[in-house]
Coordinates of C-alpha atoms in Angstrom, one line a residue:
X1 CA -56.1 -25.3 -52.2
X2 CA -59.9 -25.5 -53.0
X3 CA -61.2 -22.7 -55.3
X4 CA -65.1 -21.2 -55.3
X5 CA -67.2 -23.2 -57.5
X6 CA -69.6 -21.8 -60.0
X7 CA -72.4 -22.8 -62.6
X8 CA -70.8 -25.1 -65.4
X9 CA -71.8 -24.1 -68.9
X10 CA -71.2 -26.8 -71.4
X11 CA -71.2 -24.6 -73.9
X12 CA -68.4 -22.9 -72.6
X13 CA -66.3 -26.1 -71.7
X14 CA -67.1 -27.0 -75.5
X15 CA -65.1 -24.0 -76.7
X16 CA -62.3 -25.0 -75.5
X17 CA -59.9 -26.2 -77.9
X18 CA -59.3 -29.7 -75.8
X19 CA -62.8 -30.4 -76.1
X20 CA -64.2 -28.8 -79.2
X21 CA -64.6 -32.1 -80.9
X22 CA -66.9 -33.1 -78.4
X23 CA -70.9 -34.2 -78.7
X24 CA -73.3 -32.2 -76.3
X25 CA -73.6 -35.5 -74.5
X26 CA -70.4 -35.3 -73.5
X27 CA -70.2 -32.0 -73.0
X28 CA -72.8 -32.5 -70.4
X29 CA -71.4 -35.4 -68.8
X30 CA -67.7 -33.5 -68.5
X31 CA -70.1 -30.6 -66.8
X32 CA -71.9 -33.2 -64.4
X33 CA -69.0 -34.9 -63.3
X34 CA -66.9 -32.1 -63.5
X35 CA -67.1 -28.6 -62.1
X36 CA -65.3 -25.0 -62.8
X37 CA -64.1 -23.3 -59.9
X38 CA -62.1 -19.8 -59.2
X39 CA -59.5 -19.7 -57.8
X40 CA -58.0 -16.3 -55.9
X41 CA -54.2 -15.4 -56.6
X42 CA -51.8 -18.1 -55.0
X43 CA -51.3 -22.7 -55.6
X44 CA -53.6 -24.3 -56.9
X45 CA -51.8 -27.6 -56.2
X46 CA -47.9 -28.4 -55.2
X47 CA -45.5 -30.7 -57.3
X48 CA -45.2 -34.3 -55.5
X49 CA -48.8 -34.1 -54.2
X50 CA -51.3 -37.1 -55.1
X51 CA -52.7 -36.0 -58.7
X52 CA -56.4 -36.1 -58.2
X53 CA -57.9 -33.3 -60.6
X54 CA -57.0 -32.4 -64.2
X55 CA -57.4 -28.6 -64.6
X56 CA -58.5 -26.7 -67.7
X57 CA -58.0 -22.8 -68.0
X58 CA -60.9 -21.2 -68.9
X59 CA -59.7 -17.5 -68.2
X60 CA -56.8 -16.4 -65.5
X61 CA -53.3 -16.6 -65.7
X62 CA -51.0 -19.7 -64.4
X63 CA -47.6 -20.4 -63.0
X64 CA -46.2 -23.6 -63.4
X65 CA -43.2 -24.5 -61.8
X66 CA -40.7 -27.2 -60.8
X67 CA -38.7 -28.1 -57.9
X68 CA -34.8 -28.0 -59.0
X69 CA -32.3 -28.4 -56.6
X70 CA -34.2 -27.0 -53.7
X71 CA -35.7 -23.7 -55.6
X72 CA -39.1 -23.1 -57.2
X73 CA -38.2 -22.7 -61.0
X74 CA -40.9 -21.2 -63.0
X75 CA -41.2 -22.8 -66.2
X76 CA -43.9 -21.4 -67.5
X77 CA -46.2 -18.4 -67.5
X78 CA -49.3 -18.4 -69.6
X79 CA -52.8 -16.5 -70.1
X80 CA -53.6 -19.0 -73.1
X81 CA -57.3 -20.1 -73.2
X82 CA -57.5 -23.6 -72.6
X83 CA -53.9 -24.5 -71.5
X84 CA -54.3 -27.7 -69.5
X85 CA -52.2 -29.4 -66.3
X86 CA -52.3 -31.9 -63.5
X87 CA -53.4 -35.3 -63.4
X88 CA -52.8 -35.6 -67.3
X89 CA -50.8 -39.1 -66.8
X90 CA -54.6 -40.6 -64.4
X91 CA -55.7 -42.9 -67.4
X92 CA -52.6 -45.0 -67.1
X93 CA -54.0 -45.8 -63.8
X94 CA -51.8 -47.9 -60.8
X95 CA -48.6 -48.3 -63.4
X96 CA -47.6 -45.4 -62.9
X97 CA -47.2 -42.9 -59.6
X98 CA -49.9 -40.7 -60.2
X99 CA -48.5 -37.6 -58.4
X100 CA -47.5 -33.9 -59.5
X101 CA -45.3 -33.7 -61.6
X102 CA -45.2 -29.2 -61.2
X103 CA -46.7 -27.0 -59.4
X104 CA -49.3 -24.6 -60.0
X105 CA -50.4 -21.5 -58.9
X106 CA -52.2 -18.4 -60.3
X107 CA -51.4 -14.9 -60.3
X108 CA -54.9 -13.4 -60.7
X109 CA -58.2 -14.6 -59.9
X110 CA -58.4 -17.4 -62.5
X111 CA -61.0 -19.7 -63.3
X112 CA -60.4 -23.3 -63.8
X113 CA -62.4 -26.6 -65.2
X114 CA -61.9 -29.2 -62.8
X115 CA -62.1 -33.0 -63.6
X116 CA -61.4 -35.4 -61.2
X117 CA -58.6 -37.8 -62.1
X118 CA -61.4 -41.1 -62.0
X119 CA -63.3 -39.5 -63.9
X120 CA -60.4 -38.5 -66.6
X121 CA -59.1 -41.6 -66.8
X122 CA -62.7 -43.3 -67.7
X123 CA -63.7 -41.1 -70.3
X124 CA -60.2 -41.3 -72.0
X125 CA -60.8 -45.3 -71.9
X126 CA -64.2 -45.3 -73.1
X127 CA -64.6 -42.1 -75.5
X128 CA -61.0 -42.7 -77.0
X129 CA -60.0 -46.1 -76.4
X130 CA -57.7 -46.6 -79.2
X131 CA -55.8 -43.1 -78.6
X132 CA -55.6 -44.3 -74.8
X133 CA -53.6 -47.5 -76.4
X134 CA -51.5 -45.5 -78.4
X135 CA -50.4 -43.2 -75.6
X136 CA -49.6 -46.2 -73.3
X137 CA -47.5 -47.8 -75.9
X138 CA -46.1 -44.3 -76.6
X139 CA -45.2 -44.4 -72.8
X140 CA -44.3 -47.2 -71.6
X141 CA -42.3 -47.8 -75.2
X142 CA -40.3 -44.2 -74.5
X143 CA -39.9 -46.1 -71.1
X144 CA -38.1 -49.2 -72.4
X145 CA -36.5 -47.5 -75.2
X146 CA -34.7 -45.1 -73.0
X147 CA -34.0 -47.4 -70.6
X148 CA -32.4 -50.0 -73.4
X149 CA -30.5 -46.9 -75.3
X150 CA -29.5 -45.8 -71.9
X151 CA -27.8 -49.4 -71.0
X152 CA -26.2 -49.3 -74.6
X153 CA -25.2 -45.9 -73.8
X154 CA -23.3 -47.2 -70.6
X155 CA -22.1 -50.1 -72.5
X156 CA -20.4 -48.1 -75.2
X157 CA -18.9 -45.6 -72.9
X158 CA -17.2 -48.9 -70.6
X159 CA -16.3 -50.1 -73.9
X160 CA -14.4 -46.7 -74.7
X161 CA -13.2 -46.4 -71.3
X162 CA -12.1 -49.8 -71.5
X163 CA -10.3 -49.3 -74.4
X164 CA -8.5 -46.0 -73.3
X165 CA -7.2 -48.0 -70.0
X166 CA -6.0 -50.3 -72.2
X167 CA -3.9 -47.9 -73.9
X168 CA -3.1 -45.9 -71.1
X169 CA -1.9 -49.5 -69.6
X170 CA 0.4 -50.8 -72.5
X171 CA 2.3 -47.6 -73.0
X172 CA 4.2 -48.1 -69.1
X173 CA 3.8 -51.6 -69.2
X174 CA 6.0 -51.7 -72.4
X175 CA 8.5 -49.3 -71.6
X176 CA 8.7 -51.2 -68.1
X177 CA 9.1 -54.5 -70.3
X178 CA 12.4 -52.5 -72.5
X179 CA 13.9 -51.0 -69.7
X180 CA 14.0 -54.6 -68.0
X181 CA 15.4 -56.3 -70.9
X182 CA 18.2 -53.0 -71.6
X183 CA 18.7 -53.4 -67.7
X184 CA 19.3 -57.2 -67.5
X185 CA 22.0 -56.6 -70.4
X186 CA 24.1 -53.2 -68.8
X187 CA 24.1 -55.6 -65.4
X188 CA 25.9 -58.1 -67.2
X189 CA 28.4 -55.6 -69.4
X190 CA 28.6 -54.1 -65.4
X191 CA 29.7 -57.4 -64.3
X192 CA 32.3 -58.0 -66.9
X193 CA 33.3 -54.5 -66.2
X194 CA 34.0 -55.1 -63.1
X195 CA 35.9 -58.3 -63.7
X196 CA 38.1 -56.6 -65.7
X197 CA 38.7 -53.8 -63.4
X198 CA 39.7 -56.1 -60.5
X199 CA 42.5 -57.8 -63.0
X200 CA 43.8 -54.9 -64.0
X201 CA 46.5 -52.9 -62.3
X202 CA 44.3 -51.2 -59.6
X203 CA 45.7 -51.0 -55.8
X204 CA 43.3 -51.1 -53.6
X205 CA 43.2 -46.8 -52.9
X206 CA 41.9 -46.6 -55.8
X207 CA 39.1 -49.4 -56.2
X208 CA 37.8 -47.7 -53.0
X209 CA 37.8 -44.6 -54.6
X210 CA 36.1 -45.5 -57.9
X211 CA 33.5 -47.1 -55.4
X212 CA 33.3 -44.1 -53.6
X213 CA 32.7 -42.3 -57.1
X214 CA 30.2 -44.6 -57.5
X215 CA 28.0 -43.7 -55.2
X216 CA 28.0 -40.4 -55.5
X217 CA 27.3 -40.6 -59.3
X218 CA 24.0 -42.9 -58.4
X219 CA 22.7 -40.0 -55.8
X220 CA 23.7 -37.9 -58.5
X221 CA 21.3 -39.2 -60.9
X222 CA 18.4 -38.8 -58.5
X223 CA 19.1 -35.0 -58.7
X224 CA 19.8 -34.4 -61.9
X225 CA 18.4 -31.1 -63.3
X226 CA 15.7 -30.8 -66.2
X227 CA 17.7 -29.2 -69.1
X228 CA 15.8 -27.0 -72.0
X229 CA 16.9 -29.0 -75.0
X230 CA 19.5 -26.7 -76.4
X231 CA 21.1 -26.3 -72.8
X232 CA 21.9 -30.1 -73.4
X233 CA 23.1 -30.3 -76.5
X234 CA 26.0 -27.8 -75.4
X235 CA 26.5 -29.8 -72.3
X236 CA 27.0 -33.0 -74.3
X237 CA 29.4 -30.9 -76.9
X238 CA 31.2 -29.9 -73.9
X239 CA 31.6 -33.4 -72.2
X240 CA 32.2 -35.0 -75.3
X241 CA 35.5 -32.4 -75.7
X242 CA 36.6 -33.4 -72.5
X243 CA 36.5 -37.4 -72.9
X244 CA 38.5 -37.3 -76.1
X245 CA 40.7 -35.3 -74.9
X246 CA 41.5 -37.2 -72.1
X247 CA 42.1 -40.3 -74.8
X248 CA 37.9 -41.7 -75.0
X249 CA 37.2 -41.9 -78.3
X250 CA 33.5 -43.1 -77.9
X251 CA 33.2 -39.9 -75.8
X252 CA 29.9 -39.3 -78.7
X253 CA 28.3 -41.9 -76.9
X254 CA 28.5 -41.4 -73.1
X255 CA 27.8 -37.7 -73.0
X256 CA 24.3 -38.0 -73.6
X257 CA 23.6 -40.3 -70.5
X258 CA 26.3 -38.0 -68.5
X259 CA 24.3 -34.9 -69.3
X260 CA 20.8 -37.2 -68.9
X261 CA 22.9 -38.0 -65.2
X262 CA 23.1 -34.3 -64.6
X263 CA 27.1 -34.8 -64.7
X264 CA 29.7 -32.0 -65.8
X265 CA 33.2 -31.9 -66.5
X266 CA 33.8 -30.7 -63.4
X267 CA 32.6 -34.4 -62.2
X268 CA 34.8 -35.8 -64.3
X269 CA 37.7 -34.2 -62.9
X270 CA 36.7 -35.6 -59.6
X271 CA 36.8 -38.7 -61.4
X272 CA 40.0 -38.3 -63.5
X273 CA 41.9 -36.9 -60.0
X274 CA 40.4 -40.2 -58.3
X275 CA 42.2 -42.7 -60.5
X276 CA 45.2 -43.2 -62.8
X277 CA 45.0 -41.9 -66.3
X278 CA 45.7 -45.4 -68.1
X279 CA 42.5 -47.0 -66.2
X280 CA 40.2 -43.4 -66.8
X281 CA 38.6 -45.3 -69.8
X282 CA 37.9 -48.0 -67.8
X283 CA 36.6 -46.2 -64.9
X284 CA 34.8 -43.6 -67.3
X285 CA 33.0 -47.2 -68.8
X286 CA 32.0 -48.3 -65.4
X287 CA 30.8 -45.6 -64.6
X288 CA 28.5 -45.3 -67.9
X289 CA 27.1 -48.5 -66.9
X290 CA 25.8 -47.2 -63.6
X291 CA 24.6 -44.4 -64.2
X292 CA 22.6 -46.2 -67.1
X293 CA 21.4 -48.9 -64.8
X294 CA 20.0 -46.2 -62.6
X295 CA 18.3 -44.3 -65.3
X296 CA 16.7 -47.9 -66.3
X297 CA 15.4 -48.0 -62.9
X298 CA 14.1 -44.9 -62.8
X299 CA 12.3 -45.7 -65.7
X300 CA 10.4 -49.3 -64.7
X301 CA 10.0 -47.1 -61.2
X302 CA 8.1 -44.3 -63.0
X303 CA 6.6 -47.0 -65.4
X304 CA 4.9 -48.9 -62.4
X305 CA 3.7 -46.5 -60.5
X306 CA 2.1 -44.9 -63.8
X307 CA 0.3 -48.1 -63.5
X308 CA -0.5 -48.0 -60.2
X309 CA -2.0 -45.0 -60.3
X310 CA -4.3 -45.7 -64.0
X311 CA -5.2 -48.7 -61.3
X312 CA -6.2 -46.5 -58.5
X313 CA -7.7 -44.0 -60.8
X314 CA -9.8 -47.4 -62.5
X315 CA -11.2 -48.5 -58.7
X316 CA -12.1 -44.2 -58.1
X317 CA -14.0 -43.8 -61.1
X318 CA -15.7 -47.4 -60.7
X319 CA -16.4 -46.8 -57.2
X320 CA -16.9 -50.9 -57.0
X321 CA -15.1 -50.9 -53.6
X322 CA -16.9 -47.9 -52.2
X323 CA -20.3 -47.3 -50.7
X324 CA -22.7 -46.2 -53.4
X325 CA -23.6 -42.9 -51.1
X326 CA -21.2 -41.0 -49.4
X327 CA -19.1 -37.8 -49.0
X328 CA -16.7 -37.3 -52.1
X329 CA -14.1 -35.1 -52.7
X330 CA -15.7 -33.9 -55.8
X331 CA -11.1 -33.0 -57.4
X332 CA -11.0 -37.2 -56.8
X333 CA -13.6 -37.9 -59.0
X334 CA -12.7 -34.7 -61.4
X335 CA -9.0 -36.4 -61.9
X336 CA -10.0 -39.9 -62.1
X337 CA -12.3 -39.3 -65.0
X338 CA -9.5 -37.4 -66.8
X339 CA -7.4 -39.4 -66.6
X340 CA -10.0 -42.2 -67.6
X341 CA -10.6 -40.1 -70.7
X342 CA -7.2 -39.0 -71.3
X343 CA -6.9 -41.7 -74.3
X344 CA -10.0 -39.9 -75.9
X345 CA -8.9 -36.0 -75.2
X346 CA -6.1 -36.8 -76.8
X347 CA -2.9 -34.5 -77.1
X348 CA -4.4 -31.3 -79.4
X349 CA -6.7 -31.1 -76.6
X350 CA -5.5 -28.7 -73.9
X351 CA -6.6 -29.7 -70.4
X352 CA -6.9 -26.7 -67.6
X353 CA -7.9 -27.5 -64.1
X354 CA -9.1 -24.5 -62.0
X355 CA -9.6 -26.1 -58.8
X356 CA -10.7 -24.4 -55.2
X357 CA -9.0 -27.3 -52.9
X358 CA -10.7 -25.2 -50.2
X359 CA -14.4 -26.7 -51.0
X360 CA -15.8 -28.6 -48.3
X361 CA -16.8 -32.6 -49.3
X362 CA -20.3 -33.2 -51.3
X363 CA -22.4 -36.4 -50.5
X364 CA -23.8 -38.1 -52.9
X365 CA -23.3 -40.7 -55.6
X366 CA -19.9 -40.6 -56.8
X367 CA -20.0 -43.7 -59.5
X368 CA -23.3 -41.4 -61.2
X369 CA -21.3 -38.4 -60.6
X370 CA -18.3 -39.7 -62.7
X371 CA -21.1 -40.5 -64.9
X372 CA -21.9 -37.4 -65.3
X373 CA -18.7 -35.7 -65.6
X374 CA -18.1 -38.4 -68.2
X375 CA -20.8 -37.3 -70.4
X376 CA -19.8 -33.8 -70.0
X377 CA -16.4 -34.5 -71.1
X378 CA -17.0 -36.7 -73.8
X379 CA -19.6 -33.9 -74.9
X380 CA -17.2 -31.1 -74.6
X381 CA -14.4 -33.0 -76.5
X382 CA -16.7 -33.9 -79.7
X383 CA -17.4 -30.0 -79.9
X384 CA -13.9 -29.2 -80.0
X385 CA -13.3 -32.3 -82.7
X386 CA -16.3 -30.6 -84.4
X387 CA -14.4 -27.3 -85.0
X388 CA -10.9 -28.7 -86.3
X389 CA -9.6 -30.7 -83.3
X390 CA -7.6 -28.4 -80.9
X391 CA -8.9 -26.4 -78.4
X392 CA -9.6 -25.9 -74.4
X393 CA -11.3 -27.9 -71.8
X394 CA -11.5 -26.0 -68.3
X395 CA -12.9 -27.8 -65.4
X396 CA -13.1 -25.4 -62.7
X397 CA -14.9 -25.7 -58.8
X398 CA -15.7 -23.0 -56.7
X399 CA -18.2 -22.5 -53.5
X400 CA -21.9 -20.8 -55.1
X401 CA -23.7 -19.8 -51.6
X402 CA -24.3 -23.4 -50.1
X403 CA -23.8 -25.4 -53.0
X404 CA -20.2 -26.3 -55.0
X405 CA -20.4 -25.4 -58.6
X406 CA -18.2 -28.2 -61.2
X407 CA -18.1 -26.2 -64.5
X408 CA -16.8 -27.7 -67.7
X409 CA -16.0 -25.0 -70.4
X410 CA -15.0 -25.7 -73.8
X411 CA -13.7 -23.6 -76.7
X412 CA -15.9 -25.7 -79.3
X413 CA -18.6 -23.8 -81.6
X414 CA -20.8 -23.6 -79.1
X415 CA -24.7 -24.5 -79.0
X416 CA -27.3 -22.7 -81.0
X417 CA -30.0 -21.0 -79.3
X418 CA -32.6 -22.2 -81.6
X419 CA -31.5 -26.1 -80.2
X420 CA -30.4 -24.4 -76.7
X421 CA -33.8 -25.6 -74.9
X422 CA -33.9 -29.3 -76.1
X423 CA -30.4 -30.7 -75.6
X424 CA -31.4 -32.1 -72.2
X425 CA -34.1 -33.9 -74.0
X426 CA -33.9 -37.7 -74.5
X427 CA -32.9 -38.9 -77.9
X428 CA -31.8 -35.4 -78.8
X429 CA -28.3 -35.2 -80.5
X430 CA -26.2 -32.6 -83.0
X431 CA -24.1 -35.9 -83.0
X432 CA -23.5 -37.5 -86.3
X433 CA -25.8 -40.5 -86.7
X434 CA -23.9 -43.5 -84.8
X435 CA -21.8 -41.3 -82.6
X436 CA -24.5 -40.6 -80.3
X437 CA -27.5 -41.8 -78.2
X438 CA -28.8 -38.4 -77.3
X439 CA -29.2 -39.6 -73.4
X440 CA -25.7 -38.7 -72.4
X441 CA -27.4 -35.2 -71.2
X442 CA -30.6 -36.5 -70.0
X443 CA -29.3 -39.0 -67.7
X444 CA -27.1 -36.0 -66.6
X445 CA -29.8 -34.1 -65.8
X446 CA -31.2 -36.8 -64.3
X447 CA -28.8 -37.6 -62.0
X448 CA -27.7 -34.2 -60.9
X449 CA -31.6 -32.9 -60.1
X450 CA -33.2 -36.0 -59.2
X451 CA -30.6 -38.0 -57.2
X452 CA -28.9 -35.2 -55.9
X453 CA -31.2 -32.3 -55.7
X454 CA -28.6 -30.5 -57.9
X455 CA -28.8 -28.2 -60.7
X456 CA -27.4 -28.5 -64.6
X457 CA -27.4 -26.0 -66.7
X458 CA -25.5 -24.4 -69.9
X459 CA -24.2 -21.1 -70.7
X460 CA -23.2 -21.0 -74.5
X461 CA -21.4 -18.6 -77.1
X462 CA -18.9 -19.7 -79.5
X463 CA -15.7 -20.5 -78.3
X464 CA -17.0 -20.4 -75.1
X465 CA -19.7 -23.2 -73.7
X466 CA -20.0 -23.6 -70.2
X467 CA -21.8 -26.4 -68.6
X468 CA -21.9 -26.1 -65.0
X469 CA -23.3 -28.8 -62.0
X470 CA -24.4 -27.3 -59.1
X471 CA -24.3 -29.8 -55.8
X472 CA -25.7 -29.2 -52.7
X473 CA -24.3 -29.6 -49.3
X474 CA -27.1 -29.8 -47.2
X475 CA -26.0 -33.5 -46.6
X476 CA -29.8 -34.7 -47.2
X477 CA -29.7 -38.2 -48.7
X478 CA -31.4 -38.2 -52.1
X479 CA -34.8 -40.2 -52.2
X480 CA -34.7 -43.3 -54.4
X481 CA -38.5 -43.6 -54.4
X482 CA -39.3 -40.6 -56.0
X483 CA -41.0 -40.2 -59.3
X484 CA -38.9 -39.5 -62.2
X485 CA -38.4 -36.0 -63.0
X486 CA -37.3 -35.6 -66.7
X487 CA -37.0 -32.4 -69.0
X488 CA -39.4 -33.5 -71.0
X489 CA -41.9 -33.7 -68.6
X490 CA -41.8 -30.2 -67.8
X491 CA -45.0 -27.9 -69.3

């Protein structure tokens, strides 16, 4: 949009604070290669446009705004005299894409000084050639930095997730390990057992029938009940009554596994009815050893696949084996990063998980969207750490219009309002120093609104934080080429 031109005063460009420091011959060289218009109530220019003017308010009132997750967001609203925007970025010339970065628009007739870009970027270079150095270093050195930090940052977080696999890995692997060992020994006692069965005085009735009894004991095991603690310990007093008083002294020592079997004494009777009473204590032994060998293999069954799944859970939150854009099931990626992070939640850190299985797939980029939900974790865990340790993390996932809302809510101190602003910032952390890059947020932000048109935002009070991801599912495929939006580019 074009605005009305008018007379230039340089007098009146000099009395604005941007260039008050200014000789006359400047001042009439900004006025001869620049011009003020006025522009009526509406844009001024739209955010993603080629940046060819820098704009100076002389009197009006402006609206910038940014595009977040398909909405105009105002960000701010300002009558100042001599608030500036537009091609403010034109004296770094080619090396950057000079677009943008907001959009403007007015809300009352509002007059303007108007510079062309060109002609911005050559009087930076020749009227302040040393600040021009110092901002392109300033730049291009936040660049590198944040892109270095941000590698580290990925780095450390591997190295902790890395670490909590690890963890997470040894504990089944081990108790697979034991119960293989404790199994290869209760085969052989079975076998002797056994051997000592068949030489005893056992007719063949009866070896059928402790088989039989056998059997049913294994398929017992695979139903046995879950018992409250104290409801065991009477079941094991009651069992062990019954073993010694049908002549087992070491009735102490097979009760728990009965009771861990889900056996009773009216079991036993089945089992003291089945055989003679001078081979019960043989029978009752045999019978220890199987139902001990099928506890042993429940265990290395539940041990393996505990592996299997950290394993699956490893290739979901890596996403190496997937297609780096897709349509996700946003609970998969939810449950593989918990579980990822389980190691580093820790057990005095209650996790609740208020999912809507009814939401509809999102597409995007699941590996940065674990990312992201990694960050948000790790950032709602070290609040609850800050305030003694034990507390709540709720991840919850509902429908919001056409878009599916991940919120992550914690029970930590919560964020000040004073800081509330800034914490998407780069480099900005409450983190004690070494614990923290301060990019964890900004590459959130990042990824959410630029790759995925998203929004992220934070709702805060303490004992109650809320930081909640809004995803659209419009199904548009996120452009790659686009400029980098960042917080801290915002007016």
């Amino acid at each position: 949009m074009s605005g009305q031109p008018v007379p230039c005063s340089p007098r009146e460009v000099g009395s604005l604070f941007l260039f008050e420091k200014l000789t006359p011959e400047q001042l009439g060289r900004l006025c001869s290669e620049g011009r003020v218009e006025v522009f009526q109530p509406g844009p001024v220019y739209t955010e993603g446009d080629p940046a060819t003017c820098f704009f100076v308010m002389i009197e009006g009132t402006v609206v910038l705004s940014r595009q977040v997750g398909g909405d105009d967001v105002e960000v701010i609203r300002t009558s100042q005299r001599g608030v500036y925007a537009g091609a403010m970025q034109s004296y770094l010339g080619d090396r950057v894409r000079q677009v943008y970065n907001n959009s403007m628009r007015v809300t009352e007739p509002t007059r303007f000084f108007v510079l062309p870009a060109d002609t911005f970027a050559a009087v930076m270079s020749e009227w302040f050639p040393m600040a021009v150095h110092l901002l392109e270093g300033l730049f291009f050195g936040s660049k590198s930095t944040q892109a270095a930090i941000g590698q580290r940052e990925r780095l450390l977080a591997l190295g902790s997730l890395s670490a909590g696999l690890t963890h997470e890995l040894n504990n089944p692997a081990a108790a697979a390990v034991r119960a293989t060992s404790t199994l290869r020994e209760r085969v052989a006692k079975m076998r002797h057992k056994l051997a000592v069965i068949a030489e005893g005085p056992f007719s063949r009735d009866a070896l059928a029938s402790l088989i039989e009894i056998q059997e049913r004991t294994a398929e017992r095991v695979a139903k046995a009940p879950v018992l409250s603690p104290l409801e065991a310990s009477d079941r094991e007093d009651t069992l062990t009554e019954w073993l010694e008083d049908h002549g087992i002294d070491y009735g102490w020592h097979l009760s728990p596994t009965f009771v861990q079997a889900g056996l009773d004494t009216d079991w036993l009777e089945q089992v003291a009815a089945a055989v003679d009473e001078e081979i019960l204590p043989g029978a009752i032994g045999w019978l220890n050893y199987t139902i001990e060998t099928e506890l042993l293999m429940n265990e290395i069954e539940d041990s393996t696949t505990r592996i299997s799944h950290l394993v699956d859970a490893a290739k979901q939150y890596s996403q190496l084996d997937r297609a780096p854009y897709r349509v996700v099931d946003v609970h998969e990626l939810l449950d593989s990063t918990l579980l990822m992070l389980s190691a580093k939640i820790g057990p005095r850190i209650e996790v609740v998980k208020k999912y809507d299985r009814t939401l509809p797939q999102v597409p995007g980029y699941p590996a940065e969207l674990n990312q992201v939900w990694t960050n948000l974790v790790d950032n709602a865990v070290s609040a609850i750490n800050s305030a003694g340790g034990e507390g709540t993390l709720t991840v919850r996932t509902a429908l919001d219009h056409e878009r599916v809302l991940v919120e992550f809510r914690d029970t930590g101190p919560g964020v000040p309002p004073e800081i509330r602003s800034r914490i998407f910032d780069p480099f900005f952390t409450t983190k004690p120093v070494g614990e923290g890059t301060g990019l964890g947020l900004d590459i959130s932000w990042r990824i959410v609104v630029n790759k995925h048109h998203g929004t992220l935002q934070v709702e805060s009070a303490p004992g109650d934080t809320r930081f909640q991801v809004l995803l659209p599912l419009n199904g548009e495929t996120p452009d790659e080429t686009s400029a980098p939006t960042t917080p801290e580019e915002a007016p």
